[in-house]
Short mmCIF file of N, CA and C in Angstrom, two decimals:
data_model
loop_
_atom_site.label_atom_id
_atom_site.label_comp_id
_atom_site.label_asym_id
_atom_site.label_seq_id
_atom_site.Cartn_x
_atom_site.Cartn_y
_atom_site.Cartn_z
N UNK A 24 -1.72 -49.14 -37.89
CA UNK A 24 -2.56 -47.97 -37.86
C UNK A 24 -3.38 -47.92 -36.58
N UNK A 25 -3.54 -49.25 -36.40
CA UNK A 25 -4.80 -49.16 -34.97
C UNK A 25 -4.20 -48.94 -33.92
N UNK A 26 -2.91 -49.30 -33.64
CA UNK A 26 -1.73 -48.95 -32.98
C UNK A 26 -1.80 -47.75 -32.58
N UNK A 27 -1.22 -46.62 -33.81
CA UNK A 27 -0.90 -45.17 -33.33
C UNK A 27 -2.16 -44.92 -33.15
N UNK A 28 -2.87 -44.88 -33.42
CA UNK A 28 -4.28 -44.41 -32.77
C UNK A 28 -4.67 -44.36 -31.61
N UNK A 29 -4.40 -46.01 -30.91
CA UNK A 29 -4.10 -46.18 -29.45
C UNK A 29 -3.05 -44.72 -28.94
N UNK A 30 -2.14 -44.69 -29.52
CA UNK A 30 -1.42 -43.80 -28.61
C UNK A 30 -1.26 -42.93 -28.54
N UNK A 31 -2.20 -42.09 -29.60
CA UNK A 31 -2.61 -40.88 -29.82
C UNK A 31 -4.12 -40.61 -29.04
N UNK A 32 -4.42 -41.62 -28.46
CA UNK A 32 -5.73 -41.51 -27.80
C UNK A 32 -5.34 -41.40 -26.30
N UNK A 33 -4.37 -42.48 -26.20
CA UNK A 33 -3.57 -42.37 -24.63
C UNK A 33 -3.01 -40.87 -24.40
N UNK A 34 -2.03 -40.31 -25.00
CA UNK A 34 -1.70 -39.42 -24.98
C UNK A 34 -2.36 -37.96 -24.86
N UNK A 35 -3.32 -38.15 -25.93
CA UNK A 35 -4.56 -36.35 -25.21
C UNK A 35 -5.62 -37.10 -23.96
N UNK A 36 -5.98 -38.67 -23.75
CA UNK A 36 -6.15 -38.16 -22.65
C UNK A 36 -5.79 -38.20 -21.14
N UNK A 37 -4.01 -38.33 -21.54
CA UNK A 37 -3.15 -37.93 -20.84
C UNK A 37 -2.94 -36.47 -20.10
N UNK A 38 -3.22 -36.02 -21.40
CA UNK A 38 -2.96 -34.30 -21.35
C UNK A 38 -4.45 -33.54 -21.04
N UNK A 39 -5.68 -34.01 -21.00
CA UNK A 39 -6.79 -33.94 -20.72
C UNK A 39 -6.64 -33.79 -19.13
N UNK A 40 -6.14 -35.12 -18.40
CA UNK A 40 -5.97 -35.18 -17.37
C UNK A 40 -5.26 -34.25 -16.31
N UNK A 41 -4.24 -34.10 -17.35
CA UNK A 41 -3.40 -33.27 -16.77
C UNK A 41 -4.24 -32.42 -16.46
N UNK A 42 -4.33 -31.82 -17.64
CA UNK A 42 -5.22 -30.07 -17.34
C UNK A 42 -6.43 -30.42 -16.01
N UNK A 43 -6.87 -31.11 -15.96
CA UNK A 43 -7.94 -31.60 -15.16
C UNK A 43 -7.66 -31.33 -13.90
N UNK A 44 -6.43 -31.93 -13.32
CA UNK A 44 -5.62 -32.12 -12.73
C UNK A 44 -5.35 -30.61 -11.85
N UNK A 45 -4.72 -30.00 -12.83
CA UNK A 45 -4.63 -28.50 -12.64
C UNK A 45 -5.14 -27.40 -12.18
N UNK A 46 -6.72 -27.79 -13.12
CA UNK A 46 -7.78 -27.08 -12.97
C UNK A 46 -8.75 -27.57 -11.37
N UNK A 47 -8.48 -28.60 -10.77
CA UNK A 47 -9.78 -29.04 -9.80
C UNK A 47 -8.26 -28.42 -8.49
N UNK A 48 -6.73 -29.01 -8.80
CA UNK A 48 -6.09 -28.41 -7.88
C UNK A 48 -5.78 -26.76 -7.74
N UNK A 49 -5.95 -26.18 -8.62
CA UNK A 49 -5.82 -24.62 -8.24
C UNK A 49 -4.59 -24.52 -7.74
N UNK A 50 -4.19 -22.72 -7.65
CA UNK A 50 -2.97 -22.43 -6.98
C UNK A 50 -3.56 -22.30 -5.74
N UNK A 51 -2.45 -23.08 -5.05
CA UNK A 51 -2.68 -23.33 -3.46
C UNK A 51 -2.01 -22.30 -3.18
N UNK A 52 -0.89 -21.30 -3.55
CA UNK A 52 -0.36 -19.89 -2.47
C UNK A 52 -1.20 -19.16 -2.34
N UNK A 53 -0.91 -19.13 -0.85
CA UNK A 53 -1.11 -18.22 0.15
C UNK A 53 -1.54 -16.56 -0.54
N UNK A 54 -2.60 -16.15 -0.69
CA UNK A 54 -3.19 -15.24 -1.32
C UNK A 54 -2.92 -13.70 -0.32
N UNK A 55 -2.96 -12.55 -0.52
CA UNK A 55 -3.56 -11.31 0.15
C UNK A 55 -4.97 -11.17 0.16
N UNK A 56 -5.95 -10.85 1.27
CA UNK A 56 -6.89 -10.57 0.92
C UNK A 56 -7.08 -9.16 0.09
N UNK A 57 -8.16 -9.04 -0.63
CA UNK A 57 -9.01 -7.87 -1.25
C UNK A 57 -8.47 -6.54 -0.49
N UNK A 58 -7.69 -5.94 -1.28
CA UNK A 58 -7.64 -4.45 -0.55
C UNK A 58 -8.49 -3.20 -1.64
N UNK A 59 -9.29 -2.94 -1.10
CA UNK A 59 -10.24 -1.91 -1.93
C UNK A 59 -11.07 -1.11 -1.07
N UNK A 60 -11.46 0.27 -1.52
CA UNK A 60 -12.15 0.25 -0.90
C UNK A 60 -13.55 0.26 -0.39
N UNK A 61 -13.95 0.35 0.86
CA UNK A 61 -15.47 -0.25 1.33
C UNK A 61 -14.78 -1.38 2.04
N UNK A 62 -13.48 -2.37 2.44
CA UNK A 62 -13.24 -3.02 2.90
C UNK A 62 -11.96 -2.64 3.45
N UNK A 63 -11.85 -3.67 4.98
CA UNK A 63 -10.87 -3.73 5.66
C UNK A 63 -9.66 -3.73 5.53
N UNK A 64 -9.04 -2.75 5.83
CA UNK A 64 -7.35 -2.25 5.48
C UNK A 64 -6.63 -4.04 6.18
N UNK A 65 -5.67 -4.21 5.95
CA UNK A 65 -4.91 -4.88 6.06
C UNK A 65 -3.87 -4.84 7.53
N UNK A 66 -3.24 -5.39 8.57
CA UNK A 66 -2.80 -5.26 9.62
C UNK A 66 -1.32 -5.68 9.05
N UNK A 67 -0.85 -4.14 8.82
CA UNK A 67 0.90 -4.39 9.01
C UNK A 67 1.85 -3.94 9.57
N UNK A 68 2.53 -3.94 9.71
CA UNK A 68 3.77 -3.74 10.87
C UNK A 68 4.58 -3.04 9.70
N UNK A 69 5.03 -1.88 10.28
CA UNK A 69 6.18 -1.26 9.32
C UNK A 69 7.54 -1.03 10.82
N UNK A 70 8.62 -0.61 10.23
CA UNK A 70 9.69 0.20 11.48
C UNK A 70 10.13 1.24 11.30
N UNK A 71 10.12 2.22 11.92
CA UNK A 71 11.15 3.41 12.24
C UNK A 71 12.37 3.03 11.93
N UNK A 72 13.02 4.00 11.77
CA UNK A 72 14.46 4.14 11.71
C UNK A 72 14.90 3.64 13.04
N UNK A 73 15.20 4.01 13.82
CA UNK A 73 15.18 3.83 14.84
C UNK A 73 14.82 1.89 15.24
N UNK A 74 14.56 1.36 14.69
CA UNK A 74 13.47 0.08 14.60
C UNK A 74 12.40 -0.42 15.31
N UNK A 75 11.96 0.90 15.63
CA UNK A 75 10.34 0.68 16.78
C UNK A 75 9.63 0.28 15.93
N UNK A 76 8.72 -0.72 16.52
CA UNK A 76 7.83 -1.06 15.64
C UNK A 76 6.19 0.17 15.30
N UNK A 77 5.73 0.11 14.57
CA UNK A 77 4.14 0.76 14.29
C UNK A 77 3.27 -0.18 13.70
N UNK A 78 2.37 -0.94 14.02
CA UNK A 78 1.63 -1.46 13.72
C UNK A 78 -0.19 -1.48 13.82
N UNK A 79 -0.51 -1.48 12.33
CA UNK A 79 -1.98 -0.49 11.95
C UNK A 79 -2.97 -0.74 13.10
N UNK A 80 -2.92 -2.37 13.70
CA UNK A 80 -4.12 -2.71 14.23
C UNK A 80 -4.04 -1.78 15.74
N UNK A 81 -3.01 -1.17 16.03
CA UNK A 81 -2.42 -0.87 17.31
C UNK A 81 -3.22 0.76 17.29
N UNK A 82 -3.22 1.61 15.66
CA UNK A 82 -4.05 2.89 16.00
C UNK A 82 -5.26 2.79 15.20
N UNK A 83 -5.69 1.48 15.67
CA UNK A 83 -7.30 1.73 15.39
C UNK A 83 -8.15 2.56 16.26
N UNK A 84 -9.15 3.53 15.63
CA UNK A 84 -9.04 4.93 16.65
C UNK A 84 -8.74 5.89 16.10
N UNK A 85 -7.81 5.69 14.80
CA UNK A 85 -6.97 6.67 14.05
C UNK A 85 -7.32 7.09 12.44
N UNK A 86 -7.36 7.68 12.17
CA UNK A 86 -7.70 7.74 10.54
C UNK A 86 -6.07 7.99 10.00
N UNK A 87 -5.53 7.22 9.29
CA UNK A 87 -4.08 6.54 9.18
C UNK A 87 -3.70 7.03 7.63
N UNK A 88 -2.99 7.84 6.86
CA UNK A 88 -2.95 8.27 5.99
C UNK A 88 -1.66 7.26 5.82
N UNK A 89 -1.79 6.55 4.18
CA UNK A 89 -0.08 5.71 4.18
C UNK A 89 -0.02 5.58 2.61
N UNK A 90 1.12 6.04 2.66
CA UNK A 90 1.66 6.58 1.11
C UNK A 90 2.73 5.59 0.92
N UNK A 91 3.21 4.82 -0.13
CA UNK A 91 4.29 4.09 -0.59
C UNK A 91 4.71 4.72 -1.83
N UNK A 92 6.37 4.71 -1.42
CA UNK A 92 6.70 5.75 -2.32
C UNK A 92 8.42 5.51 -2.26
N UNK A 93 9.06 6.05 -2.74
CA UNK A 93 10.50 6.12 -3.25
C UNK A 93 11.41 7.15 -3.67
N UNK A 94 12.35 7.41 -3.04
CA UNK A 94 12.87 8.54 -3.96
C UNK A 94 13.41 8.88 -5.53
N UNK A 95 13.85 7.83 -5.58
CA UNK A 95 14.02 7.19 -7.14
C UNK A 95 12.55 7.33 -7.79
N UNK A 96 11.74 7.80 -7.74
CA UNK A 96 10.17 7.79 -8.22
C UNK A 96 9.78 9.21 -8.43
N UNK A 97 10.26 9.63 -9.81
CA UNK A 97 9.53 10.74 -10.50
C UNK A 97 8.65 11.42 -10.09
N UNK A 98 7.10 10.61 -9.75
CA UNK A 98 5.91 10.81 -9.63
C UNK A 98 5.81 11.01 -8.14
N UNK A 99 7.12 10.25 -7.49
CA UNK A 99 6.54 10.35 -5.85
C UNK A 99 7.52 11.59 -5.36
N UNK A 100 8.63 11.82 -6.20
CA UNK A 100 9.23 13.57 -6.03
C UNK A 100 8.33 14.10 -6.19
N UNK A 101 7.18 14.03 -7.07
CA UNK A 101 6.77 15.31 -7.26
C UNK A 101 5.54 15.39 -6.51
N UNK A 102 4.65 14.75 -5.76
CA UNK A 102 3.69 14.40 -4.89
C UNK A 102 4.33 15.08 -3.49
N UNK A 103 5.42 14.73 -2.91
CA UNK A 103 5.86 14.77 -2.18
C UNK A 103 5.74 16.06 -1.14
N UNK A 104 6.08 17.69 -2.03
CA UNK A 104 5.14 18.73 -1.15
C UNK A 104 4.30 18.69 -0.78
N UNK A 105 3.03 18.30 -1.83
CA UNK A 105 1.78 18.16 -1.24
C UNK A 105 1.23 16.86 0.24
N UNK A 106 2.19 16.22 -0.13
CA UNK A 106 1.95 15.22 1.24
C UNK A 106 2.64 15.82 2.37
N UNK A 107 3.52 16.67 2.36
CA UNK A 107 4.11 17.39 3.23
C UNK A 107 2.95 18.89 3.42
N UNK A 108 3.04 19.82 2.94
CA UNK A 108 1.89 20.00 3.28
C UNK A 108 0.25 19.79 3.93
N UNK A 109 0.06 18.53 3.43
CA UNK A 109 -1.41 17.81 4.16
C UNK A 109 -0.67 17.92 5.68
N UNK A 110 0.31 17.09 5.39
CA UNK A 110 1.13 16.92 6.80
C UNK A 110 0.59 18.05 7.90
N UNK A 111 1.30 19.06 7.30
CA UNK A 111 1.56 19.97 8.40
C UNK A 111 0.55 20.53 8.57
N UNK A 112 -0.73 20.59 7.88
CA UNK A 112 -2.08 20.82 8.02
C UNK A 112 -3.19 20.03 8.98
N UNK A 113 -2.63 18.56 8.69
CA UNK A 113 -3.47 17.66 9.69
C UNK A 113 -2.92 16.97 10.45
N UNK A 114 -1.26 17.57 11.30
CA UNK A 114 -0.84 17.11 12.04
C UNK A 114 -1.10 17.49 13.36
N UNK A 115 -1.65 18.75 13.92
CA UNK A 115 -2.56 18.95 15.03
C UNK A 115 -3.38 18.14 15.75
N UNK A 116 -4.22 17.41 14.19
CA UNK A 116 -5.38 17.16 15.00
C UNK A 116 -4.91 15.72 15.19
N UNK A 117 -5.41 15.35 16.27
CA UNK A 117 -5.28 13.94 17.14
C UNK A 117 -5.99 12.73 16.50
N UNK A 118 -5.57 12.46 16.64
CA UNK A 118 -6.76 10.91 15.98
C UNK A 118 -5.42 10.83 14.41
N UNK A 119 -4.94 11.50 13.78
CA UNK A 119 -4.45 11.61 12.50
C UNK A 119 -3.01 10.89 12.83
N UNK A 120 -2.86 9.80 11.77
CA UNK A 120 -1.19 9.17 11.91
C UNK A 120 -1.15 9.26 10.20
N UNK A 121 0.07 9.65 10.15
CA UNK A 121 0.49 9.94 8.46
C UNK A 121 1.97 8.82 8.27
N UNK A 122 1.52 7.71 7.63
CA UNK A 122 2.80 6.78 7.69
C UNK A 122 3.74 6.45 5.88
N UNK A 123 4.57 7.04 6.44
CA UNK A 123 5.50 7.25 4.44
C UNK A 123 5.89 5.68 4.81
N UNK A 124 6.13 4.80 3.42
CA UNK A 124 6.81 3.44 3.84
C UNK A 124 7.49 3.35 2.76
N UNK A 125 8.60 3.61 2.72
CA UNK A 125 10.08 2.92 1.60
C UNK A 125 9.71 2.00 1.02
N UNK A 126 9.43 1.99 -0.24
CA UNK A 126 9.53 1.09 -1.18
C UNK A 126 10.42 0.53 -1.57
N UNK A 127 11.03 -0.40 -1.87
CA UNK A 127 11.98 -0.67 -2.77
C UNK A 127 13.53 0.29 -3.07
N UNK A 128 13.77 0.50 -1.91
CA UNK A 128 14.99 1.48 -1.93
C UNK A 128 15.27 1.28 -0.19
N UNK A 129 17.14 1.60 -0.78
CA UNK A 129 17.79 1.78 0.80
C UNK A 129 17.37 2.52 1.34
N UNK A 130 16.74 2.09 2.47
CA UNK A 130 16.05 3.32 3.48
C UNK A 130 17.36 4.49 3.86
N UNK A 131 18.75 4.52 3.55
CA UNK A 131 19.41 5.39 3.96
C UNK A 131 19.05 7.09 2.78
N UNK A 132 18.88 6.32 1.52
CA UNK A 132 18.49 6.90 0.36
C UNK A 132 17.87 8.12 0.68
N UNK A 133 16.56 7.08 1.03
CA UNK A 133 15.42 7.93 1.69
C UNK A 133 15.26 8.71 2.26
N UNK A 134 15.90 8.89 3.94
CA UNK A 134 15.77 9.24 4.86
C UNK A 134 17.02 10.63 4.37
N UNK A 135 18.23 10.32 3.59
CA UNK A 135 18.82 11.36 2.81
C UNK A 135 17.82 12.68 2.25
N UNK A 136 16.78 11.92 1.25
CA UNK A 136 16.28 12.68 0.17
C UNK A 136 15.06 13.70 0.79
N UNK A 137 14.43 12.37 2.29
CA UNK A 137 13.74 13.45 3.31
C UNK A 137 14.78 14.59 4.09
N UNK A 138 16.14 14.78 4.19
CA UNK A 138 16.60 15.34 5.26
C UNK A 138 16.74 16.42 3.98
N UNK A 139 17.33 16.56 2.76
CA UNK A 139 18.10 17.45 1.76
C UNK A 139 16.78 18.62 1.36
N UNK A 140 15.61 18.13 1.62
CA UNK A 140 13.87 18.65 1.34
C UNK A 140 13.51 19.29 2.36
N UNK A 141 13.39 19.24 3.75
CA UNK A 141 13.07 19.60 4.87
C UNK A 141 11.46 18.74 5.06
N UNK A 142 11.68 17.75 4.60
CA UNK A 142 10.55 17.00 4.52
C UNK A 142 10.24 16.37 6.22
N UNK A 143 9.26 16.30 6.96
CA UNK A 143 9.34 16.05 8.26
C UNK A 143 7.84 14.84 8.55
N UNK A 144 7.88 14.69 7.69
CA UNK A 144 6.60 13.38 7.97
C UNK A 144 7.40 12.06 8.39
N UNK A 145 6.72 11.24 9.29
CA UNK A 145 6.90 10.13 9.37
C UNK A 145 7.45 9.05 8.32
N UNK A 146 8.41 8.32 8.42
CA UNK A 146 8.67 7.47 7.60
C UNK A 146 9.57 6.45 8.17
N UNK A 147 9.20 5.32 7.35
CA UNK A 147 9.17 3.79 7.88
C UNK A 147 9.49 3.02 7.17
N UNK A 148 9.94 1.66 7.18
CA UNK A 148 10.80 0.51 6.66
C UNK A 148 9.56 -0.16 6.62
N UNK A 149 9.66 -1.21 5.47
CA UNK A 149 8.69 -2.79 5.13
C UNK A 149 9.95 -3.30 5.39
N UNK A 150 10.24 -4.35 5.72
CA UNK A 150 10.92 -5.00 6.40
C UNK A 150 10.68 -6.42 5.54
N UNK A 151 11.16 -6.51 4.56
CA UNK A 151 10.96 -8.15 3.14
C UNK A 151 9.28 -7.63 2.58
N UNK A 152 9.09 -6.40 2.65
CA UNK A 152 7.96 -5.90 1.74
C UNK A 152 6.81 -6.47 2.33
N UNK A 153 6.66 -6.97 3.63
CA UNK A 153 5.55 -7.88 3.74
C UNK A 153 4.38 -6.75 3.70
N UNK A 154 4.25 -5.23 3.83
CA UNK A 154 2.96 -4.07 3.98
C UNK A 154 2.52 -4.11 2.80
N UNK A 155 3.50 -4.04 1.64
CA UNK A 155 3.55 -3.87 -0.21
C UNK A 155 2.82 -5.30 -0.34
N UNK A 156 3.08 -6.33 0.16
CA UNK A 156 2.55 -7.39 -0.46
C UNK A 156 0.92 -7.39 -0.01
N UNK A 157 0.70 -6.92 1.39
CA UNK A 157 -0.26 -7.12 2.26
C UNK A 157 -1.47 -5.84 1.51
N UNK A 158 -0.59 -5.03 1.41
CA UNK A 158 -1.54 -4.10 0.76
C UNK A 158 -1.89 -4.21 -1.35
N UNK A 159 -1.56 -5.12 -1.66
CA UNK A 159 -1.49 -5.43 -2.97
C UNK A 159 -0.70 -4.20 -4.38
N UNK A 160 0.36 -3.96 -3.46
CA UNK A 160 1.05 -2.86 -4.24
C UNK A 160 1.24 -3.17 -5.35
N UNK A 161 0.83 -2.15 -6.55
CA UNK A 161 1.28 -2.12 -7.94
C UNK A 161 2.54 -1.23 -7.98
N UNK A 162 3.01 -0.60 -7.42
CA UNK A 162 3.96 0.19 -7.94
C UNK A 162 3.63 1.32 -7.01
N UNK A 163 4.41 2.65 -7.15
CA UNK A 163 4.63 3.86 -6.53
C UNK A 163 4.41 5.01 -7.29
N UNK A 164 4.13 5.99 -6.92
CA UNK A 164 3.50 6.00 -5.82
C UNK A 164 1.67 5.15 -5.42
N UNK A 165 1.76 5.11 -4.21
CA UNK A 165 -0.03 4.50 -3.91
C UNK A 165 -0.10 5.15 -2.80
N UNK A 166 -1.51 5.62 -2.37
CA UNK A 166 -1.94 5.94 -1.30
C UNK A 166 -3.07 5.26 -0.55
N UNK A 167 -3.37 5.08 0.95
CA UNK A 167 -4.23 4.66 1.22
C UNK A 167 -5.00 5.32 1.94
N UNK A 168 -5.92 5.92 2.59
CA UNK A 168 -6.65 6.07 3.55
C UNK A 168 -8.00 5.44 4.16
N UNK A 169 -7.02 5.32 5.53
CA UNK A 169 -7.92 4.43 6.68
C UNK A 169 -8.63 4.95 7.48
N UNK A 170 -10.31 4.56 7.65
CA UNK A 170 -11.26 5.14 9.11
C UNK A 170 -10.19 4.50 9.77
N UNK A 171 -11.10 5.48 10.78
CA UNK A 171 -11.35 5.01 12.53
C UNK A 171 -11.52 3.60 12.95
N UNK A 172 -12.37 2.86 11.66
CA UNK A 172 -12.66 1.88 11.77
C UNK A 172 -11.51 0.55 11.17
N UNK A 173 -10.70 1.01 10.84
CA UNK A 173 -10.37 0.14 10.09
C UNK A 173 -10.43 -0.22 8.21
N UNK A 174 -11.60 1.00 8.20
CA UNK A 174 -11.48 0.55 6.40
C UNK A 174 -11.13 1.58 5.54
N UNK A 175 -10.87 0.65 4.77
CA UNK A 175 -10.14 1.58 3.63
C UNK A 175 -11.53 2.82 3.26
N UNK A 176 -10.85 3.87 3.12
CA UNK A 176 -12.42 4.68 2.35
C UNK A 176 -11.36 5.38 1.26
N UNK A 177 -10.30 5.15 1.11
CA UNK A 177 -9.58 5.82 -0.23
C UNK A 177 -8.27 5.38 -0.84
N UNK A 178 -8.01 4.98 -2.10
CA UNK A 178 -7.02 4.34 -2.24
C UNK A 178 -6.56 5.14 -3.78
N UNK A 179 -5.59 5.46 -4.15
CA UNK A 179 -4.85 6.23 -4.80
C UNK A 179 -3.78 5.96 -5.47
N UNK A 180 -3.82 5.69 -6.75
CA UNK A 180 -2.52 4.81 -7.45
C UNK A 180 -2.45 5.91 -8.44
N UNK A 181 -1.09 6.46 -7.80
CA UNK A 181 -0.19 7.26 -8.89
C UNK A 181 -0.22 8.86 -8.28
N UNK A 182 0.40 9.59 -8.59
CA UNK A 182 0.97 10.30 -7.84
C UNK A 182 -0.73 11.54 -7.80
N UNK A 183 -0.45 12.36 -6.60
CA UNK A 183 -1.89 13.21 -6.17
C UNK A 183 -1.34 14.30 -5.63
N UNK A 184 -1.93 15.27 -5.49
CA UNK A 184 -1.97 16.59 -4.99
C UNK A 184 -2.53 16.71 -3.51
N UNK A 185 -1.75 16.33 -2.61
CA UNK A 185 -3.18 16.01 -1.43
C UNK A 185 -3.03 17.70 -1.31
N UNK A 186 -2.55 18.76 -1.15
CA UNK A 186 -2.25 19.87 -0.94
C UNK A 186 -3.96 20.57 -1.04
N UNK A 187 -4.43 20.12 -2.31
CA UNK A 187 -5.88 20.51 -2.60
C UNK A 187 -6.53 20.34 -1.03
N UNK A 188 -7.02 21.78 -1.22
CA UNK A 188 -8.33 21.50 0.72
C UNK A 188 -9.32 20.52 0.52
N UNK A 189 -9.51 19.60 -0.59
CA UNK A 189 -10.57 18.89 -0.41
C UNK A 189 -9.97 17.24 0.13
N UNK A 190 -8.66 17.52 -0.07
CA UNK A 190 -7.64 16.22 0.86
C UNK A 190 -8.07 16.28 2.08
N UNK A 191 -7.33 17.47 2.76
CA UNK A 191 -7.77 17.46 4.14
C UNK A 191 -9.24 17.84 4.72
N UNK A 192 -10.23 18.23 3.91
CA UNK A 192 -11.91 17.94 4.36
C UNK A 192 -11.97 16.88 4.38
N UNK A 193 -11.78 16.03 3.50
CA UNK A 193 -11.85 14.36 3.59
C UNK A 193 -11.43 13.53 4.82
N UNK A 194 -10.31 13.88 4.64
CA UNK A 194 -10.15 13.46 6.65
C UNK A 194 -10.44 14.10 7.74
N UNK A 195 -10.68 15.11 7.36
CA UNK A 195 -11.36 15.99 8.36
C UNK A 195 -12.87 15.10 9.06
N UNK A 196 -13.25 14.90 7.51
CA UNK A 196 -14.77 14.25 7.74
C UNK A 196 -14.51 13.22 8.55
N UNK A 197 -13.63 12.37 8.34
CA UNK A 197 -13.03 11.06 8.63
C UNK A 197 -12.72 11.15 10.18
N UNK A 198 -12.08 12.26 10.40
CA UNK A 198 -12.05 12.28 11.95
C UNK A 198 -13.02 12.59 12.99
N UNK A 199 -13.99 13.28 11.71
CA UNK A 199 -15.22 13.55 12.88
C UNK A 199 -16.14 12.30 13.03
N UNK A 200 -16.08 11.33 12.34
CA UNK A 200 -16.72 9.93 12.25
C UNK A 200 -18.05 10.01 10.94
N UNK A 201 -17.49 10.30 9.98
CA UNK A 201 -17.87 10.55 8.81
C UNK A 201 -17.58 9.73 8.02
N UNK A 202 -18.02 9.89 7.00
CA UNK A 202 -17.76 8.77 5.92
C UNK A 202 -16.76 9.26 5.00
N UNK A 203 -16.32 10.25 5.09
CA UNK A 203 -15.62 11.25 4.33
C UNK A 203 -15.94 11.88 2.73
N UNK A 204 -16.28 10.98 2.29
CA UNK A 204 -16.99 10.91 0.39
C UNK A 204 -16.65 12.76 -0.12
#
């Protein structure tokens, strides 16, 4: 009896340890920082068709509109005028970069489903998803919008109307060095 006792004592605090173990080592991977906003957009590299690179830190200066999205995506068909629209509304003004980035689909798909629409916005490759990871993507559609400065001031999960004029006042504000709100 005094026996199993011993080894029922060895054993939880075996497993004590363990957990211990676990708990003081933590997961050591390599994390994304915080994407929200009030804080700093994330620096990623997407490609053109073409395979030029665009990379965020490069139009700082810019108030950077970036939508992740898919054609296979219900919600991001149906978003899709209205981001085309904003488009062609706040593509004049200077300072404005509007970047579409393929989700999870053959970019040939894509670039199909933009040509069959007359869809004419920018659009771009993640290249092993590293923007989706960098930007903490849940799914599609998401939107982001970036100051001048670098930070996020709007982030958007699930499909939106940017078409509404209070889309483009918002960056409007944003371009004049506003806070946009």
């Amino acid at each position: 009896m005094k026996a199993k006792a011993i080894v029922i004592w060895i054993i939880l605090a075996f497993g004590v340890a363990v957990v211990v173990f676990n708990a003081v080592k933590g997961d050591r991977a390599p994390r994304a920082p915080l994407v929200a906003e009030g804080f700093k957009a994330p620096d990623v590299e997407v490609r053109d068709f073409s395979g030029n690179s665009w990379r965020f830190s490069a139009h700082r200066g810019d108030v950077v509109f970036i939508n992740f999205w898919a054609s296979w995506c219900k919600e991001c068909r149906e978003e899709m005028p209205s981001i085309q629209s904003l488009y062609d509304r706040m593509k004049p003004n200077p300072g404005f970069e509007m970047v579409l980035i393929i989700y999870n689909e053959d970019p040939r798909d894509a670039a199909k489903f933009m040509e069959e629409n007359n869809y004419t916005m920018p659009l771009y490759v993640d290249p092993g998803g590293a923007a989706a990871r960098s930007f903490g993507l849940t799914g599609v559609p998401e939107t982001y919008i970036v100051s001048k400065e670098g930070i996020l001031k709007k982030k958007v999960i699930g499909p939106a109307d940017f078409s509404d004029p209070k889309a483009a006042e918002f960056i409007v504000r944003l371009l004049e060095g506003g806070e946009g709100k």
